[in-house]
Structures are given as C-alpha cells and as structure tokens.
PDB file of C-alpha atoms in Angstrom:
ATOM      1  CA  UNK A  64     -84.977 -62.685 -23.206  1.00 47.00           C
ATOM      2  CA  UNK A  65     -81.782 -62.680 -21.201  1.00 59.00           C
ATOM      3  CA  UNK A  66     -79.540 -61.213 -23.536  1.00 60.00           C
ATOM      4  CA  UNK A  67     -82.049 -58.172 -23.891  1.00 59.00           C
ATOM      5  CA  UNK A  68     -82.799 -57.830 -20.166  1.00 60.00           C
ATOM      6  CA  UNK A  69     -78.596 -57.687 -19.641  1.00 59.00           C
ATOM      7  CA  UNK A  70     -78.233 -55.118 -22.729  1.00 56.00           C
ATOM      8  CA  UNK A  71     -80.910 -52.834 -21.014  1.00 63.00           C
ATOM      9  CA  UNK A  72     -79.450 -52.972 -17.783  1.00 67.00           C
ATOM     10  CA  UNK A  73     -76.225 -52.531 -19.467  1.00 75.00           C
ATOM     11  CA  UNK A  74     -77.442 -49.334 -20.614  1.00 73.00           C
ATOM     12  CA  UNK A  75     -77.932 -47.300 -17.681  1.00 76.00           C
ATOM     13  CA  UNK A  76     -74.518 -48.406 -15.730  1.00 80.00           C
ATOM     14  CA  UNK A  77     -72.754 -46.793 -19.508  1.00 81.00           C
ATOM     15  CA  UNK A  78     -75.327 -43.741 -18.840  1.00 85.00           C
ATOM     16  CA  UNK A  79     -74.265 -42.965 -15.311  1.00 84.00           C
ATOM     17  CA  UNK A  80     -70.401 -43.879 -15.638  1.00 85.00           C
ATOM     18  CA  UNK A  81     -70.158 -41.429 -18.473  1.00 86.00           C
ATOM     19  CA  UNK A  82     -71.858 -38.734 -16.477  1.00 89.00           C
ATOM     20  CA  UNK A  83     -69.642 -39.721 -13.725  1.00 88.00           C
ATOM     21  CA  UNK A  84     -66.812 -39.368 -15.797  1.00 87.00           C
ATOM     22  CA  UNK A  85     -67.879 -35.796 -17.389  1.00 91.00           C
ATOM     23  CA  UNK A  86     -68.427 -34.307 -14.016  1.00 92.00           C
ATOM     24  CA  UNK A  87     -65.188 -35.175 -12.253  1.00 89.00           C
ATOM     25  CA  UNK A  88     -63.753 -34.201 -15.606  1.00 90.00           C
ATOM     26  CA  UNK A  89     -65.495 -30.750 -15.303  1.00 88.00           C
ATOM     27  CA  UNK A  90     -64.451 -30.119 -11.116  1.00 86.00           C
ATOM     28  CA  UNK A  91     -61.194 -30.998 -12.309  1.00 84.00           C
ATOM     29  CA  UNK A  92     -60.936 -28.360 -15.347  1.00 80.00           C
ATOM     30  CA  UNK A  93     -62.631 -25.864 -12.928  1.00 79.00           C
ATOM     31  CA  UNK A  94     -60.284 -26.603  -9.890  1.00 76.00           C
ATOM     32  CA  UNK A  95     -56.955 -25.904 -12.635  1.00 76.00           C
ATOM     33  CA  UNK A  96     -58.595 -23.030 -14.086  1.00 75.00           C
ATOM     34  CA  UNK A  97     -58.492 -21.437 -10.860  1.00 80.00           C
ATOM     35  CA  UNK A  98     -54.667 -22.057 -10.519  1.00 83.00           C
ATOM     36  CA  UNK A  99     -54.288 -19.660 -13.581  1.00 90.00           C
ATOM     37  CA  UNK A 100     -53.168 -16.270 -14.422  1.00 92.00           C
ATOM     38  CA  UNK A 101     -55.826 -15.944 -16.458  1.00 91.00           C
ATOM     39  CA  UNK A 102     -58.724 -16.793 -13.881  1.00 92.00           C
ATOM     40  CA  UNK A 103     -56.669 -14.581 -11.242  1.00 92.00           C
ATOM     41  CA  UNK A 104     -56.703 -11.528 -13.555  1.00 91.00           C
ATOM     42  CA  UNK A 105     -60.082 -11.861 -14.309  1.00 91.00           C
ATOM     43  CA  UNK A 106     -60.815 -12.140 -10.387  1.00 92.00           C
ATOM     44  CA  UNK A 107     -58.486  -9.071 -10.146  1.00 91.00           C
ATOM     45  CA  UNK A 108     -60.670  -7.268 -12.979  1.00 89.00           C
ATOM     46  CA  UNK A 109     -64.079  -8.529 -10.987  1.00 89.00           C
ATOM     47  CA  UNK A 110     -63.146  -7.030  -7.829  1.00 89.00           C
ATOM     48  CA  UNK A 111     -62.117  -3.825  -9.332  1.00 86.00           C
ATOM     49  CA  UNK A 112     -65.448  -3.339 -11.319  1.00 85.00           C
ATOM     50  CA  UNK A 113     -67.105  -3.977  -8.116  1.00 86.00           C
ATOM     51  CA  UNK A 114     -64.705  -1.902  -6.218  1.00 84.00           C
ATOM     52  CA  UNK A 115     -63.832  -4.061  -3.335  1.00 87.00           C
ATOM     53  CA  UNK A 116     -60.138  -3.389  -2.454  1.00 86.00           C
ATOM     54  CA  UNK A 117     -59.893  -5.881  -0.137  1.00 87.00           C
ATOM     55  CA  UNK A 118     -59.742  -8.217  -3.118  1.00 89.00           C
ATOM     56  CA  UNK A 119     -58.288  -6.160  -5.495  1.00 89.00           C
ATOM     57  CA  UNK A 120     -54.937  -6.074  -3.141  1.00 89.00           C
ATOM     58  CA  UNK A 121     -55.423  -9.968  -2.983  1.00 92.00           C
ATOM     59  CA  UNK A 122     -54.091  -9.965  -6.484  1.00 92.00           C
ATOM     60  CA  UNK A 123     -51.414  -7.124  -6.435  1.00 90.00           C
ATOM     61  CA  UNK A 124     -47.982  -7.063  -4.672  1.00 90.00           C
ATOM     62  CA  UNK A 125     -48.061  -3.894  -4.051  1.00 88.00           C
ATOM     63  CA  UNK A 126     -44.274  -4.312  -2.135  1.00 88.00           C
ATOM     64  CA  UNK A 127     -42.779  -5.672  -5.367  1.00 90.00           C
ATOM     65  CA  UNK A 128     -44.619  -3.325  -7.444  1.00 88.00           C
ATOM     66  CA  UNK A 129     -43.187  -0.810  -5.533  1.00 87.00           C
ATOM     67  CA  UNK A 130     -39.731  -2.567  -5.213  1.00 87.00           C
ATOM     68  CA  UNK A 131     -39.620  -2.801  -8.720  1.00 87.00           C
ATOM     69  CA  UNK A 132     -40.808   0.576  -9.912  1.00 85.00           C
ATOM     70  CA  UNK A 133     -38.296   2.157  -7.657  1.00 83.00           C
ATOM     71  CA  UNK A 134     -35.676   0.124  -9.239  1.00 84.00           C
ATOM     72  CA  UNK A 135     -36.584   0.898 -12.594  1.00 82.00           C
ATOM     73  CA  UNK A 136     -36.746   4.948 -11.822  1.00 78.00           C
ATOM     74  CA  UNK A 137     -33.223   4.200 -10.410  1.00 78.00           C
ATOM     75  CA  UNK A 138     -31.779   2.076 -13.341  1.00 78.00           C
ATOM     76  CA  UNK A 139     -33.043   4.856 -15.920  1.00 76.00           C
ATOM     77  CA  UNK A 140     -31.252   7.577 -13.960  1.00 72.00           C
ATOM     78  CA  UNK A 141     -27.545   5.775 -14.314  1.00 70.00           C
ATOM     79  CA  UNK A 142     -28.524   4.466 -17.602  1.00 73.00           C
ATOM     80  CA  UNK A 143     -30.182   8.104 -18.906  1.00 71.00           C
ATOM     81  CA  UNK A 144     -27.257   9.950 -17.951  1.00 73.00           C
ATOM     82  CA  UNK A 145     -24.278   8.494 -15.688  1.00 74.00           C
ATOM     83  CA  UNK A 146     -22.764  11.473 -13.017  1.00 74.00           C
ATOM     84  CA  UNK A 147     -20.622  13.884 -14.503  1.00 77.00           C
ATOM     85  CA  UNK A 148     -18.785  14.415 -11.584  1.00 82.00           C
ATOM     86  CA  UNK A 149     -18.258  13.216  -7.749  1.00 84.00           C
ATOM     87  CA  UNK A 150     -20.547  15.424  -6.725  1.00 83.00           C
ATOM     88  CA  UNK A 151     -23.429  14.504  -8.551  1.00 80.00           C
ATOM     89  CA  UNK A 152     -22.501  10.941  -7.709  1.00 79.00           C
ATOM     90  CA  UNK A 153     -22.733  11.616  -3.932  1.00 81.00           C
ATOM     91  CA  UNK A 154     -26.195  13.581  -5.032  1.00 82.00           C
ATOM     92  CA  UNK A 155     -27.636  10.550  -6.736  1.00 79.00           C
ATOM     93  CA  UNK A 156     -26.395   7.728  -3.899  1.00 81.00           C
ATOM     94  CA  UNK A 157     -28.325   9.888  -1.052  1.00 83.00           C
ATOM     95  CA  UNK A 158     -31.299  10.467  -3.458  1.00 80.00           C
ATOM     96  CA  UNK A 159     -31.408   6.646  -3.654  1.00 81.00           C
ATOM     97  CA  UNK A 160     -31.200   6.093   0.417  1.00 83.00           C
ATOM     98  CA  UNK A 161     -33.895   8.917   0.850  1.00 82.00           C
ATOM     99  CA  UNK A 162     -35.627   6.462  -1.416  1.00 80.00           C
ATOM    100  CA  UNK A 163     -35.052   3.414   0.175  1.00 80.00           C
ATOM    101  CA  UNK A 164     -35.683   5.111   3.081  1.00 82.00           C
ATOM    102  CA  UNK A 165     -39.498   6.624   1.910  1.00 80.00           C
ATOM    103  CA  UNK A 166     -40.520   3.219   0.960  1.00 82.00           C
ATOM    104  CA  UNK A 167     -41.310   1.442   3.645  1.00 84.00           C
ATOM    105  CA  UNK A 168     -43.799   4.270   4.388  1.00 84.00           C
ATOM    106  CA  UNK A 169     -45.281   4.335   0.888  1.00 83.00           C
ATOM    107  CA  UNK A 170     -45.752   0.080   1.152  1.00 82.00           C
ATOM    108  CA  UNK A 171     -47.805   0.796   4.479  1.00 81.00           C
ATOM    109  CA  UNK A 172     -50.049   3.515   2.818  1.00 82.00           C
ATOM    110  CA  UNK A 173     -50.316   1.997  -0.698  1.00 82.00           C
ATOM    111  CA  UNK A 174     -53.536  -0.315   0.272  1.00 80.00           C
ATOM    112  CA  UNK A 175     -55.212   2.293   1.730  1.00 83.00           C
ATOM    113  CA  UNK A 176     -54.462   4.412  -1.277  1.00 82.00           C
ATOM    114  CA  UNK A 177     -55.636   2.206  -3.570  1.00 80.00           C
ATOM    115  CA  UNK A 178     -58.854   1.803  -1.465  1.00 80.00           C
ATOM    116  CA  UNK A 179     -59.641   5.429  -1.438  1.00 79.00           C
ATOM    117  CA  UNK A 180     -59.070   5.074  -5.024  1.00 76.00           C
ATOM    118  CA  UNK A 181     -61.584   2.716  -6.016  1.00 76.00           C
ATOM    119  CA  UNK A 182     -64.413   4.184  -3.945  1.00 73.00           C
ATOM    120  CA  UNK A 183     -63.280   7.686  -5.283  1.00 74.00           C
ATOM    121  CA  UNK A 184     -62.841   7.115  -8.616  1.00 72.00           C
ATOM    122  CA  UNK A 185     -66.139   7.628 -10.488  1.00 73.00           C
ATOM    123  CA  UNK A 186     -65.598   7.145 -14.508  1.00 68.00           C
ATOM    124  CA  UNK A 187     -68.206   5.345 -15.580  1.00 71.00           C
ATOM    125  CA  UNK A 188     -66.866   4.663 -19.099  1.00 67.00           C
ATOM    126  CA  UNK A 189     -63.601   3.644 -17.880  1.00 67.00           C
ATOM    127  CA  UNK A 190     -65.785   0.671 -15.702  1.00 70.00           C
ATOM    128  CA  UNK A 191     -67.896  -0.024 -18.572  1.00 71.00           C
ATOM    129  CA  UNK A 192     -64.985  -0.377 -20.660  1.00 72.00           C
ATOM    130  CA  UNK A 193     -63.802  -2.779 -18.026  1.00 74.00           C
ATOM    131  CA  UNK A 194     -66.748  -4.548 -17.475  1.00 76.00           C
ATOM    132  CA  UNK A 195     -66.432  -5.429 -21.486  1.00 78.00           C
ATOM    133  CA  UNK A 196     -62.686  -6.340 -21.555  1.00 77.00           C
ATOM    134  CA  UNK A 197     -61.868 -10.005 -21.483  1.00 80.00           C
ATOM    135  CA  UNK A 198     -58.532 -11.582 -19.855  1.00 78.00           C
ATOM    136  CA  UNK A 199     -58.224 -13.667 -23.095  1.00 76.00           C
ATOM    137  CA  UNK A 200     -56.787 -10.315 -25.232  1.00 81.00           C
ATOM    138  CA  UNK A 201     -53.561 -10.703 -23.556  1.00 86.00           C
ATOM    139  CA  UNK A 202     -51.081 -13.323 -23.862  1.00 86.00           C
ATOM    140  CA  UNK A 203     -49.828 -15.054 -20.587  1.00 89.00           C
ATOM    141  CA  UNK A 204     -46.279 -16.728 -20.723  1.00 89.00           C
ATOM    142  CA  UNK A 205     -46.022 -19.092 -17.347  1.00 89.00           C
ATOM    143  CA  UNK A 206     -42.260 -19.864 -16.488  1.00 91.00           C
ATOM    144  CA  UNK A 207     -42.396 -21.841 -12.835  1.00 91.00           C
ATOM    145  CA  UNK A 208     -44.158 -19.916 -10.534  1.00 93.00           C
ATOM    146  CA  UNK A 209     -44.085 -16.882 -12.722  1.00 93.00           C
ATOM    147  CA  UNK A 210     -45.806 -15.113 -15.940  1.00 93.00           C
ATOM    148  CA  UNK A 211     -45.133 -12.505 -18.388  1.00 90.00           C
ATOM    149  CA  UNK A 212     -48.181 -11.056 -19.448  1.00 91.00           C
ATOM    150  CA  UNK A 213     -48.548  -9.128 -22.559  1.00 88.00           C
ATOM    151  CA  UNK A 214     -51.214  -7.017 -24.686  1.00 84.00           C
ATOM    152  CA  UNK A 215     -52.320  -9.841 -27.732  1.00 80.00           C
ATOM    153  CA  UNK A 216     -50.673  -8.957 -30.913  1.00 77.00           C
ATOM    154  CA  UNK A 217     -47.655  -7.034 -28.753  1.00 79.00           C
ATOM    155  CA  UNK A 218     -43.946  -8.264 -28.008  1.00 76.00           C
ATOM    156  CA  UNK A 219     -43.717  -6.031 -24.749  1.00 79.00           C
ATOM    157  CA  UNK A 220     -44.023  -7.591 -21.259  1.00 80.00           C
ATOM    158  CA  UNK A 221     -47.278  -5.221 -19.767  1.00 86.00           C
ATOM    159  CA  UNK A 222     -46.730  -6.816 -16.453  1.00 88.00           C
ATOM    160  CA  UNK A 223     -45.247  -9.632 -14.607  1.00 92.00           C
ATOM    161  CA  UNK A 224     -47.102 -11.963 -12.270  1.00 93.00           C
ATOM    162  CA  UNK A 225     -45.795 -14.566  -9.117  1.00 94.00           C
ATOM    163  CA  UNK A 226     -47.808 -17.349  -7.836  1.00 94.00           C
ATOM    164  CA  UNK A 227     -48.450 -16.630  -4.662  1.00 92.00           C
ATOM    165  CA  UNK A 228     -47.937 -19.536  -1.416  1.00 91.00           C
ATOM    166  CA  UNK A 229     -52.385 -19.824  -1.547  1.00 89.00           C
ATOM    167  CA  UNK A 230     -52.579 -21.002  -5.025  1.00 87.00           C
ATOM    168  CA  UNK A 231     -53.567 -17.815  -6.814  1.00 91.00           C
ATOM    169  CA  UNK A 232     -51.148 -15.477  -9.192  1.00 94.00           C
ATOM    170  CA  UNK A 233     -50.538 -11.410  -8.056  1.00 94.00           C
ATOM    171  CA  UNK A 234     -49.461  -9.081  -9.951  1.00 92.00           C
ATOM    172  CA  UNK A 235     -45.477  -8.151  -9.058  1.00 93.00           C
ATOM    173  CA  UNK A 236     -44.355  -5.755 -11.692  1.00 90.00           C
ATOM    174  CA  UNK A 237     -45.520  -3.425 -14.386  1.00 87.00           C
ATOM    175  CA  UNK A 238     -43.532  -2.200 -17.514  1.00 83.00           C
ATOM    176  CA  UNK A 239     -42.389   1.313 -16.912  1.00 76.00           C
ATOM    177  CA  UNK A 240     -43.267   2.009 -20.945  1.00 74.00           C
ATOM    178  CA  UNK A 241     -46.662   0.512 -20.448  1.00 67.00           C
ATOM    179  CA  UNK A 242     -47.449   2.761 -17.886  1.00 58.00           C
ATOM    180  CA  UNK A 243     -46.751   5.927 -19.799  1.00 52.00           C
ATOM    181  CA  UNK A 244     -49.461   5.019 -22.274  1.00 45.00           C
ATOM    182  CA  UNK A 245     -52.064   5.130 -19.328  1.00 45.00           C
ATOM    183  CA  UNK A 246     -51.148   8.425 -18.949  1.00 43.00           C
ATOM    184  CA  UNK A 247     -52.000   9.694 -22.521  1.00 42.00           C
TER     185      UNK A 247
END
C-alpha cells in the first residue's frame, strides 16, 4: 500500500513540473520572438493596417532611410555618367550641398508625412492585400545587430533593418531597384 500511495503522489509532482517546464518554455520562446525581425515587421505591418503612425515610425528610420536614399541618388549620378567637364563637376558638388542642405528639413517633416499618409490613403485592396500577407514570405538574414531582408525565392536585398537600443528591429534602408517596382 505504500509503494502505490508514493507512485500516486508521484504522479502529480511529474504533472505540474512538466507544465511548469512548458510554460517557462513558452514565455521564453515568446519573449525571443519579440527580439526578431520577423515579429518587428509584422508589428510594423499591424500598425500600418490599422493606420497608427505613431507606431508605424516606431519601426522605420526614417533619418537613415533618408540618409541612404540620398546616397544612393548620389552614387548613381557619378556612377551613371561621371562630369564631362569642370563645370559640370562644380554643378554636381553644389547639387549635392543643396542636398545635404534640404535634408535636415525633409527628416523633420517625413513623420508627419507619413502620418497624413496613412489616414489619407484609402485603397482598400491594397490593405486587404496587407491584411493577408505574412512576414514569413521573405527571407531575413541577421548579421549582429543587423538584417538583410529579402522577397522568398529572390537574391536581392528589399530592405535592410538595425536593431534598435529598445530591443526591437527598424527598418534603415530600402533597395533603390525594389522601389521602382512599387511604382509599376
């Protein structure tokens, strides 16, 4: 009788240390999950279908975005074509400080831009498709505190990513060819 009274109470102290064990196993999947690209793009995609800016900027850069894409613009001028003459050179370097200049200006109106945006914008198949897209159809490549992120199935970066000092990844950089197709 005391070996079967010790194998039931036996039973219960297995029961509850499992379930123990498969919760703190769970908060601790759900607390790394939240560390990833993956669950920060899908945040960023959640906040646009709802059209709350104020989280949707949580999760872009918009100063390296711009940064960047002024860089690029810049890079495919002297790579498109280099000067033909002094001129032309002297043309180019004060385009580039007008630039430099502008930017500052464009950082400080690009939330509010993208704010009027959202509450503007009103395609309703465009959010539908959204609502239906899944982060999992594109391919995230962490190195260190930053991530490629690509289109499944395609070799070309779509957009780069930085992990930002609270935990959570933003978006730094888009591909210059990406963003043509958006256009189309």
């Amino acid at each position: 009788m005391k070996k079967n009274e010790q194998v039931c109470i036996k039973w219960p102290i297995l029961i509850g240390s499992a379930c123990a064990a498969l919760i703190l196993l769970a908060v601790f999947a759900f607390l790394y999950a939240r560390t990833t690209p993956h669950y920060s793009l899908y945040m960023l995609k959640k906040a646009i279908v709802n059209r709350d800016a104020g989280q949707v900027l949580r999760y872009l850069d918009t100063d390296s975005i711009l940064d960047n894409m002024a860089k690029d613009v810049f890079a495919r001028m002297d790579k498109k074509e280099p000067p033909r003459n002094k001129f032309e050179q002297h043309m180019r370097a004060a385009g580039k400080d007008v630039a430099a200049q502008l930017l500052p200006q464009l950082k400080a109106q690009m939330g509010e831009s993208i704010t009027n945006l959202l509450l503007s914008y009103n395609d309703e198949q465009l959010f539908g498709n959204l609502r239906r897209a899944t982060v999992f159809a594109l391919t995230v490549t962490t190195h260190g505190n930053t991530a490629d992120v690509r289109q499944r199935g395609k070799d070309r970066i779509s957009f780069t990513m930085a992990k930002s000092p609270e935990g959570h990844w933003r978006i730094t950089s888009f591909n210059p060819e990406e963003l043509k197709l958006l256009g189309n």
